[in-house]
Amino acid sequence: MFLNQFLFLAAILFCIGIYGVLTRKNGVLMLMSIELILNSVNINLVAFGAYHQHIAGQVFALFVIAVAAAEVGVGLAIVLLIYRNRRSINVAEANLMKG
Amino acid sequence: MIAAEFPYWATSIFKLGMALAVVLAPAGLTVYLYLFKMVSFMQSRLGPMEAGPYGSMQLLAEVGKWAQKEDIVPERSDEFVYKAAPYVVLLSTFLLALVVPFGPGAQFVDFDTGIFFALAVSSVSVVGILMAGWASASKYSLMGGLRAAGQLIAYELPLVLAVVGVVIQAGSLNMQDIVTAQTTGEIFGWGAIGNPFIITQFVGFIIFLIAVQAELTQTPFDMPIAESELVSGYMTEYSGFRFLLFFIGEFATANIFAFLASVLFLGGWSVPPFVMDAIPGLAPEVTGLAGALNGTTGAATASFSSWFNLLGPIVMATKMLALTFIVYWVRFTFPRFREDQLQRFAWKVLIPLALINITVTGVLKVVF
Amino acid sequence: MSVLAVIAQESALSDQGAWIANIFFYAIAAVAIMAALKMVTTQNVVHAALYLLVVLTAVAATYIVLGAEFAAVTQALVYLGAVMVLLLFGVMLTRAKIGIETDLDHEQKWMGALVAVVTGAVMGYSLWEAFGDVKLPADQMPQTTQQVSDSIFSTYIVPFEALSVLLLAALIGAVVVARRD
Amino acid sequence: MALVPGVIKGLGVTFGEIVKTVTKGAATVQYPHEKEAPPPRARGVIALLEENCTACMLCARECPDWCIYIEGHKTLAPPRRAGGNPRSVNKLDRFDIDYALCMYCGICVDVCPFEALFWSPEYEYSEPKIADLLHDKSRLGQWMETVPEFESYEAGAEVKQKKVPRP
């Protein structure tokens, strides 16, 4: 097995995630795209861990998973707050600070 | 005992058949014994008596009835998600069955992280329930799905935390190692009954049973399908075969959780050491026990007689029946919690209790 | 997933069986990419969440192919059990409609697509240059849970503790933000 | 924690009931194989004593769900005393009760001024077709055989005199 096949999978998922973050207006969908990006990074970490025969890759992937869980928790709380105040989770409408 | 080598495809087909048997046969047995008969006796009646001797074929009649009913899909529902949801719930049941050991070799997959895997896949059913609740296009279903998700997430935590105590004591996440640790363990030097963790982890056992009751949405915790408030919760719109899938999923999962509990707390497929010593050829050869007891290595390893591959399923079935008896006994005794009482019970009672249990177990593990 | 684990582990260890793991990998990768594409293009929020679920499962399967069993199970526990349920919960609390929703995307989709393609091209080129035909070690051992825990509780104990504090802060923060007063 | 004894007590109640059912038998009977004898005043089916009925329609009007259908015509009956004029009486053509609609409230039995309707404890008259639950007056008359003679509520109590004697 080539190392590159895992890295290319990660790269493709990463780009799809970027596309999602840039084009979506819905707050929850943006959070989902960010999850996709974090997961592609995780594939990279685990693949390099397997390549170097070192446990650090897996450990860092675990750390990223934990951070992602925290991120989703806070992110979803913010989205719910936006929904409660504006009856919509369209992030393009959350522009009160715009000059 | 079985010396012949089978090709990979033969063992795969055998395992597939066994998986169906492991999921369906105990489900049918417990539904007949407890859901049909025991609850009837609790209400001073006899239950089904007509289909087969003592009504034992009643379940087949019910399955036949469900199978011929019309498969109704609500008009404004999301059809694909609606149809897929029962299969997701059932998938979680089958994935749970994969890691349960029924003997030293009688296991579908011997995962290094067996119990952790079981707890992980048990939460897949929540996704199926949410899918069913959302796709039905009914407010009762949606309310039921949301309630189920909130409840299952809340009780997932005490479930996992109760297992952590066992894992600390056994020194392994592998289910075979947990069984070995209980069989070869000693209670202050007295090893006649081994060390089933129900004795040392009694608090964990109680928390595990309560959390399982909630995970299965059995009665004191049945707000997701509260029939007096929500018609039938997330399965309101389902009929016929798809309802049957939900039904199988619910009762088969109850059995598999009972299997897991018997592995974690009652010694799994093995029998107490004094029984094994009494019967020639059953006693295991234990290596690494001294290291496991004083904490220098993870778990002791033991090679068991392969007779346990036949004996183990029987032992497991006995323990499973005893534990599901408790589940259904509680189910048919107590009335339903209120929604806020449910969440308060999980977060303010069970989780702190489980955390204290973990702390005490950890301290004692280091001290002894 | 588990049958996959057996085949992947048995075959990844032996050189002549590595192609089985390869076939599994390409199948998983195809599923993951298709589901990811559907996720960013579908016009239904719940469908997007379910497609993300497929991607996350495929990623867990990839970890198993790479011999990282503990990470795979953690992925299942945290993502499938907690994060996805949380996301679906959020989607349903914000009244996701059944059927097609308009107004989920910005008007200038092509800008996003351009950025993604350019990023992908840059990363693809550099990956090809750096690791053109580097192979994974054929005789790799699966990384056991014991190694992971030993590593976390010795070398990486400080990040681990920092992460615990972060999780606690996130927990309290989420409660404070979402609380209705 | 204070709730724990109550929880255990509750489990004891249901377990005790299991033991009671297993040792002493259930409170229910296995119906088609063994039958319970209903008490004589049980509300099983309504019987019609046709001779007493005057087609006054009181029962049909008082019926809450309108399940009684009565048709009749005027006819001449012989005089009570010799030499008198013939009496004009109502002859009953049709008296049907639809047991698919009846809710067994018994108001018709109560309001009947001529003691033409009686409760019978008979209950085995279910039908495969719902239309067959419409009992006509001959069927309702047959139920009269099953109407028991009541015992008085208390021993030695004054027996209510029936205005119209039963045959």
PDB file of C-alpha atoms in Angstrom, chain B residues 214-325:
ATOM      1  CA  ALA B 214     -32.742   3.680  29.888  1.00  0.00           C
ATOM      2  CA  GLU B 215     -30.782   2.851  26.723  1.00  0.00           C
ATOM      3  CA  LEU B 216     -33.415   0.273  25.810  1.00  0.00           C
ATOM      4  CA  THR B 217     -36.219   2.777  26.578  1.00  0.00           C
ATOM      5  CA  GLN B 218     -37.844   0.186  28.822  1.00  0.00           C
ATOM      6  CA  THR B 219     -40.615   1.362  31.022  1.00  0.00           C
ATOM      7  CA  PRO B 220     -39.429   3.569  33.828  1.00  0.00           C
ATOM      8  CA  PHE B 221     -37.540   5.390  31.065  1.00  0.00           C
ATOM      9  CA  ASP B 222     -39.978   5.041  28.164  1.00  0.00           C
ATOM     10  CA  MET B 223     -40.693   8.714  27.425  1.00  0.00           C
ATOM     11  CA  PRO B 224     -39.635   8.347  23.766  1.00  0.00           C
ATOM     12  CA  ILE B 225     -42.559   6.017  23.108  1.00  0.00           C
ATOM     13  CA  ALA B 226     -44.829   7.200  25.921  1.00  0.00           C
ATOM     14  CA  GLU B 227     -48.113   5.942  24.540  1.00  0.00           C
ATOM     15  CA  SER B 228     -50.276   8.199  26.687  1.00  0.00           C
ATOM     16  CA  GLU B 229     -48.483  11.332  25.482  1.00  0.00           C
ATOM     17  CA  LEU B 230     -46.914  10.647  22.095  1.00  0.00           C
ATOM     18  CA  VAL B 231     -49.044   7.844  20.588  1.00  0.00           C
ATOM     19  CA  SER B 232     -45.999   5.655  20.012  1.00  0.00           C
ATOM     20  CA  GLY B 233     -43.139   8.131  19.715  1.00  0.00           C
ATOM     21  CA  TYR B 234     -40.737   7.663  16.858  1.00  0.00           C
ATOM     22  CA  MET B 235     -42.478   4.505  15.616  1.00  0.00           C
ATOM     23  CA  THR B 236     -45.941   6.054  15.418  1.00  0.00           C
ATOM     24  CA  GLU B 237     -46.092   5.926  11.629  1.00  0.00           C
ATOM     25  CA  TYR B 238     -44.480   2.514  11.163  1.00  0.00           C
ATOM     26  CA  SER B 239     -46.534  -0.546  10.391  1.00  0.00           C
ATOM     27  CA  GLY B 240     -46.079  -4.139   9.404  1.00  0.00           C
ATOM     28  CA  PHE B 241     -42.610  -5.392   8.646  1.00  0.00           C
ATOM     29  CA  ARG B 242     -40.776  -2.196   9.537  1.00  0.00           C
ATOM     30  CA  PHE B 243     -42.470  -2.083  12.905  1.00  0.00           C
ATOM     31  CA  LEU B 244     -41.380  -5.690  13.370  1.00  0.00           C
ATOM     32  CA  LEU B 245     -37.780  -4.622  12.736  1.00  0.00           C
ATOM     33  CA  PHE B 246     -38.026  -2.004  15.489  1.00  0.00           C
ATOM     34  CA  PHE B 247     -39.570  -4.635  17.738  1.00  0.00           C
ATOM     35  CA  ILE B 248     -36.784  -7.150  17.088  1.00  0.00           C
ATOM     36  CA  GLY B 249     -34.185  -4.428  17.523  1.00  0.00           C
ATOM     37  CA  GLU B 250     -35.583  -3.451  20.908  1.00  0.00           C
ATOM     38  CA  PHE B 251     -35.755  -6.939  22.393  1.00  0.00           C
ATOM     39  CA  ALA B 252     -32.618  -8.347  20.763  1.00  0.00           C
ATOM     40  CA  THR B 253     -30.657  -5.356  22.047  1.00  0.00           C
ATOM     41  CA  ALA B 254     -31.975  -6.063  25.541  1.00  0.00           C
ATOM     42  CA  ASN B 255     -30.531  -9.576  25.314  1.00  0.00           C
ATOM     43  CA  ILE B 256     -27.212  -8.415  23.982  1.00  0.00           C
ATOM     44  CA  PHE B 257     -26.863  -5.880  26.756  1.00  0.00           C
ATOM     45  CA  ALA B 258     -27.645  -8.712  29.170  1.00  0.00           C
ATOM     46  CA  PHE B 259     -24.876 -10.762  27.512  1.00  0.00           C
ATOM     47  CA  LEU B 260     -22.507  -7.814  27.912  1.00  0.00           C
ATOM     48  CA  ALA B 261     -23.473  -7.394  31.563  1.00  0.00           C
ATOM     49  CA  SER B 262     -22.895 -11.075  32.234  1.00  0.00           C
ATOM     50  CA  VAL B 263     -19.449 -10.838  30.628  1.00  0.00           C
ATOM     51  CA  LEU B 264     -18.575  -7.711  32.564  1.00  0.00           C
ATOM     52  CA  PHE B 265     -19.963  -8.560  35.974  1.00  0.00           C
ATOM     53  CA  LEU B 266     -20.881 -12.254  36.215  1.00  0.00           C
ATOM     54  CA  GLY B 267     -17.849 -13.983  34.757  1.00  0.00           C
ATOM     55  CA  GLY B 268     -19.086 -14.449  31.202  1.00  0.00           C
ATOM     56  CA  TRP B 269     -18.966 -17.913  29.673  1.00  0.00           C
ATOM     57  CA  SER B 270     -16.775 -19.432  32.354  1.00  0.00           C
ATOM     58  CA  VAL B 271     -17.965 -21.266  35.457  1.00  0.00           C
ATOM     59  CA  PRO B 272     -16.599 -20.721  38.991  1.00  0.00           C
ATOM     60  CA  PRO B 273     -13.184 -22.335  39.591  1.00  0.00           C
ATOM     61  CA  PHE B 274     -14.420 -24.822  42.184  1.00  0.00           C
ATOM     62  CA  VAL B 275     -16.712 -26.313  39.537  1.00  0.00           C
ATOM     63  CA  MET B 276     -13.858 -26.447  37.056  1.00  0.00           C
ATOM     64  CA  ASP B 277     -11.620 -28.151  39.623  1.00  0.00           C
ATOM     65  CA  ALA B 278     -14.289 -30.743  40.311  1.00  0.00           C
ATOM     66  CA  ILE B 279     -14.572 -31.809  36.664  1.00  0.00           C
ATOM     67  CA  PRO B 280     -11.341 -33.265  35.229  1.00  0.00           C
ATOM     68  CA  GLY B 281      -9.962 -31.549  32.163  1.00  0.00           C
ATOM     69  CA  LEU B 282     -11.759 -28.256  32.628  1.00  0.00           C
ATOM     70  CA  ALA B 283      -9.240 -26.413  34.805  1.00  0.00           C
ATOM     71  CA  PRO B 284      -7.362 -23.752  32.811  1.00  0.00           C
ATOM     72  CA  GLU B 285      -3.628 -23.321  32.640  1.00  0.00           C
ATOM     73  CA  VAL B 286      -2.965 -19.814  33.895  1.00  0.00           C
ATOM     74  CA  THR B 287       0.143 -17.831  33.076  1.00  0.00           C
ATOM     75  CA  GLY B 288       1.064 -14.359  34.162  1.00  0.00           C
ATOM     76  CA  LEU B 289      -1.375 -14.405  37.081  1.00  0.00           C
ATOM     77  CA  ALA B 290       1.131 -13.126  39.648  1.00  0.00           C
ATOM     78  CA  GLY B 291       1.994 -10.213  37.364  1.00  0.00           C
ATOM     79  CA  ALA B 292      -1.651  -9.343  36.827  1.00  0.00           C
ATOM     80  CA  LEU B 293      -2.378  -9.434  40.543  1.00  0.00           C
ATOM     81  CA  ASN B 294       0.475  -7.143  41.542  1.00  0.00           C
ATOM     82  CA  GLY B 295      -0.079  -4.887  38.572  1.00  0.00           C
ATOM     83  CA  THR B 296       3.135  -5.307  36.610  1.00  0.00           C
ATOM     84  CA  THR B 297       1.403  -6.654  33.501  1.00  0.00           C
ATOM     85  CA  GLY B 298      -2.034  -6.044  32.066  1.00  0.00           C
ATOM     86  CA  ALA B 299      -4.086  -9.199  32.356  1.00  0.00           C
ATOM     87  CA  ALA B 300      -3.364 -12.818  33.110  1.00  0.00           C
ATOM     88  CA  THR B 301      -3.589 -15.212  30.198  1.00  0.00           C
ATOM     89  CA  ALA B 302      -5.158 -18.611  30.529  1.00  0.00           C
ATOM     90  CA  SER B 303      -5.708 -21.426  28.074  1.00  0.00           C
ATOM     91  CA  PHE B 304      -9.121 -22.949  28.572  1.00  0.00           C
ATOM     92  CA  SER B 305     -10.387 -26.327  27.508  1.00  0.00           C
ATOM     93  CA  SER B 306     -12.185 -26.101  24.167  1.00  0.00           C
ATOM     94  CA  TRP B 307     -15.176 -27.816  25.790  1.00  0.00           C
ATOM     95  CA  PHE B 308     -16.012 -24.296  26.902  1.00  0.00           C
ATOM     96  CA  ASN B 309     -16.979 -23.478  23.318  1.00  0.00           C
ATOM     97  CA  LEU B 310     -19.974 -25.767  23.828  1.00  0.00           C
ATOM     98  CA  LEU B 311     -20.501 -25.150  27.527  1.00  0.00           C
ATOM     99  CA  GLY B 312     -20.030 -21.388  27.277  1.00  0.00           C
ATOM    100  CA  PRO B 313     -23.164 -20.556  25.255  1.00  0.00           C
ATOM    101  CA  ILE B 314     -25.285 -22.487  27.750  1.00  0.00           C
ATOM    102  CA  VAL B 315     -23.707 -20.689  30.700  1.00  0.00           C
ATOM    103  CA  MET B 316     -24.130 -17.358  28.917  1.00  0.00           C
ATOM    104  CA  ALA B 317     -27.773 -18.098  28.116  1.00  0.00           C
ATOM    105  CA  THR B 318     -28.454 -18.873  31.775  1.00  0.00           C
ATOM    106  CA  LYS B 319     -26.868 -15.642  32.935  1.00  0.00           C
ATOM    107  CA  MET B 320     -28.608 -13.707  30.180  1.00  0.00           C
ATOM    108  CA  LEU B 321     -32.002 -15.051  31.242  1.00  0.00           C
ATOM    109  CA  ALA B 322     -31.327 -14.099  34.856  1.00  0.00           C
ATOM    110  CA  LEU B 323     -30.360 -10.542  33.871  1.00  0.00           C
ATOM    111  CA  THR B 324     -33.192 -10.005  31.397  1.00  0.00           C
ATOM    112  CA  PHE B 325     -35.540 -11.219  34.131  1.00  0.00           C
TER     113      PHE B 325
END
